[in-house]
Amino acid sequence: MDDVRNIYMVRHCQPSFSSSKKFCIGKLDIPLSHEGREQAKNLLSYFSDKKISSIYSSNLKRAWETAEILANNVAVPIIKNEFSEIDMGKWDGLTFDEIKLLYPEEYKKRGEDFENYVIDGGESIKECQSRAMSELYKTLNESSGNIIIVTHAGVIRAMLSSVEGISIREAFRYKIDYGSVKQLVVKHHELQRSVVWNF
């Protein structure tokens, strides 16, 4: 069992913005809401017996603040890394209704080439996946034991698509709520394709 590690990917908790509409949020740096902080506290009991050795976090406030709350419980260091959300460029912070109205042709083109389309000023989901997987392997190499990675829904889906061998579009069918946990298993230094889903 010494050669088995658990990697817990946590989506940051509820950020402080209106949830009445569906927003496109990427690098926009939003802190946690009161509800988000409570969500993070609710995760403390889940991780109390997981023997966490370190926490890695996106440098965006909503992830970092989630990590800080978790660190208060497990008393381990938090390390910032490149697990920040996909860069949505000029769409960042707009509602999807606004995007459809302001950029109808671009919205259509992205739908047609979902993985590779680059939004002006941003990055493609494929580029995000490459960045995230590179950071994941770097993190595994420099860490030991069970770790937590606090990141974002788009990044989690991008990594899962790579690990599971499915398209990124297919990975977007998975529901990843604020504060949800997905678990990857590393056996004998090899990242397994199997994923245990925790909520």
Short mmCIF file of N, CA and C in Angstrom, two decimals, residues 10-15 31-48 55 61-74 148 150 177-181:
data_model
loop_
_atom_site.label_atom_id
_atom_site.label_comp_id
_atom_site.label_asym_id
_atom_site.label_seq_id
_atom_site.Cartn_x
_atom_site.Cartn_y
_atom_site.Cartn_z
N VAL A 10 -10.11 19.15 -5.84
CA VAL A 10 -11.24 19.87 -5.26
C VAL A 10 -11.58 21.07 -6.12
N ARG A 11 -12.83 21.14 -6.54
CA ARG A 11 -13.25 22.39 -7.19
C ARG A 11 -13.45 23.44 -6.11
N HIS A 12 -12.92 24.63 -6.32
CA HIS A 12 -13.11 25.71 -5.36
C HIS A 12 -14.58 25.85 -5.00
N CYS A 13 -14.84 26.44 -3.85
CA CYS A 13 -16.21 26.59 -3.39
C CYS A 13 -16.87 27.83 -4.00
N GLN A 14 -18.12 28.08 -3.63
CA GLN A 14 -18.94 29.12 -4.26
C GLN A 14 -18.29 30.50 -4.22
N PRO A 15 -18.00 31.09 -5.39
CA PRO A 15 -17.42 32.44 -5.40
C PRO A 15 -18.49 33.51 -5.17
N PRO A 31 -13.30 36.44 -4.99
CA PRO A 31 -13.15 35.74 -3.72
C PRO A 31 -14.33 34.81 -3.44
N LEU A 32 -14.21 34.03 -2.40
CA LEU A 32 -15.33 33.18 -1.98
C LEU A 32 -16.44 34.04 -1.38
N SER A 33 -17.66 33.56 -1.54
CA SER A 33 -18.80 34.16 -0.86
C SER A 33 -18.89 33.57 0.55
N HIS A 34 -19.80 34.09 1.35
CA HIS A 34 -20.02 33.51 2.69
C HIS A 34 -20.43 32.04 2.54
N GLU A 35 -21.30 31.77 1.56
CA GLU A 35 -21.73 30.38 1.33
C GLU A 35 -20.54 29.51 0.94
N GLY A 36 -19.62 30.07 0.14
CA GLY A 36 -18.44 29.33 -0.26
C GLY A 36 -17.55 28.98 0.90
N ARG A 37 -17.37 29.90 1.82
CA ARG A 37 -16.55 29.62 2.99
C ARG A 37 -17.18 28.52 3.85
N GLU A 38 -18.50 28.54 3.93
CA GLU A 38 -19.19 27.48 4.68
C GLU A 38 -19.04 26.13 3.97
N GLN A 39 -19.10 26.14 2.64
CA GLN A 39 -18.90 24.91 1.87
C GLN A 39 -17.51 24.33 2.16
N ALA A 40 -16.51 25.19 2.17
CA ALA A 40 -15.14 24.74 2.42
C ALA A 40 -15.02 24.13 3.82
N LYS A 41 -15.67 24.75 4.81
CA LYS A 41 -15.64 24.21 6.17
C LYS A 41 -16.30 22.84 6.24
N ASN A 42 -17.31 22.65 5.39
CA ASN A 42 -18.00 21.36 5.36
C ASN A 42 -17.12 20.23 4.82
N LEU A 43 -16.06 20.62 4.09
CA LEU A 43 -15.13 19.61 3.56
C LEU A 43 -14.12 19.13 4.60
N LEU A 44 -14.02 19.84 5.70
CA LEU A 44 -12.99 19.52 6.69
C LEU A 44 -13.13 18.11 7.23
N SER A 45 -14.36 17.69 7.52
CA SER A 45 -14.55 16.35 8.06
C SER A 45 -14.19 15.28 7.04
N TYR A 46 -14.43 15.56 5.77
CA TYR A 46 -14.10 14.59 4.71
C TYR A 46 -12.60 14.31 4.69
N PHE A 47 -11.80 15.35 4.85
CA PHE A 47 -10.35 15.19 4.74
C PHE A 47 -9.67 14.88 6.07
N SER A 48 -10.42 14.80 7.15
CA SER A 48 -9.82 14.63 8.48
C SER A 48 -9.02 13.34 8.62
N ILE A 55 -1.03 20.61 0.12
CA ILE A 55 -2.14 21.14 -0.69
C ILE A 55 -1.55 22.01 -1.79
N LYS A 61 -8.17 33.71 -6.21
CA LYS A 61 -8.66 33.85 -4.84
C LYS A 61 -9.66 32.77 -4.44
N ARG A 62 -10.58 32.45 -5.33
CA ARG A 62 -11.63 31.49 -4.96
C ARG A 62 -11.06 30.11 -4.65
N ALA A 63 -9.96 29.75 -5.31
CA ALA A 63 -9.29 28.48 -5.03
C ALA A 63 -8.39 28.61 -3.80
N TRP A 64 -7.61 29.68 -3.76
CA TRP A 64 -6.65 29.88 -2.67
C TRP A 64 -7.37 29.97 -1.32
N GLU A 65 -8.49 30.68 -1.28
CA GLU A 65 -9.23 30.81 -0.02
C GLU A 65 -9.83 29.47 0.40
N THR A 66 -10.26 28.66 -0.58
CA THR A 66 -10.73 27.31 -0.26
C THR A 66 -9.58 26.50 0.33
N ALA A 67 -8.40 26.58 -0.29
CA ALA A 67 -7.23 25.84 0.20
C ALA A 67 -6.84 26.28 1.61
N GLU A 68 -6.92 27.58 1.88
CA GLU A 68 -6.55 28.07 3.22
C GLU A 68 -7.45 27.48 4.30
N ILE A 69 -8.73 27.37 4.01
CA ILE A 69 -9.66 26.79 4.99
C ILE A 69 -9.33 25.31 5.21
N LEU A 70 -9.04 24.59 4.12
CA LEU A 70 -8.69 23.17 4.25
C LEU A 70 -7.38 23.00 5.01
N ALA A 71 -6.43 23.91 4.79
CA ALA A 71 -5.12 23.81 5.44
C ALA A 71 -5.22 24.02 6.94
N ASN A 72 -6.20 24.79 7.38
CA ASN A 72 -6.39 25.02 8.81
C ASN A 72 -6.70 23.72 9.54
N ASN A 73 -7.28 22.77 8.82
CA ASN A 73 -7.67 21.50 9.42
C ASN A 73 -6.54 20.47 9.38
N VAL A 74 -5.84 20.39 8.24
CA VAL A 74 -4.83 19.34 8.09
C VAL A 74 -3.41 19.82 8.40
N ILE A 148 -3.94 17.27 -1.93
CA ILE A 148 -5.14 17.96 -2.41
C ILE A 148 -4.71 18.96 -3.47
N VAL A 150 -6.49 22.12 -5.28
CA VAL A 150 -7.68 22.97 -5.35
C VAL A 150 -7.63 23.73 -6.66
N ASP A 177 -19.71 20.15 -9.07
CA ASP A 177 -20.27 21.24 -8.28
C ASP A 177 -19.18 21.97 -7.50
N TYR A 178 -19.51 23.17 -7.02
CA TYR A 178 -18.60 23.87 -6.13
C TYR A 178 -18.32 23.00 -4.91
N GLY A 179 -17.05 22.87 -4.57
CA GLY A 179 -16.67 22.10 -3.38
C GLY A 179 -16.71 20.60 -3.56
N SER A 180 -16.91 20.12 -4.79
CA SER A 180 -16.92 18.67 -5.00
C SER A 180 -15.50 18.15 -5.10
N VAL A 181 -15.34 16.86 -4.85
CA VAL A 181 -14.02 16.22 -4.81
C VAL A 181 -13.98 15.06 -5.80
#
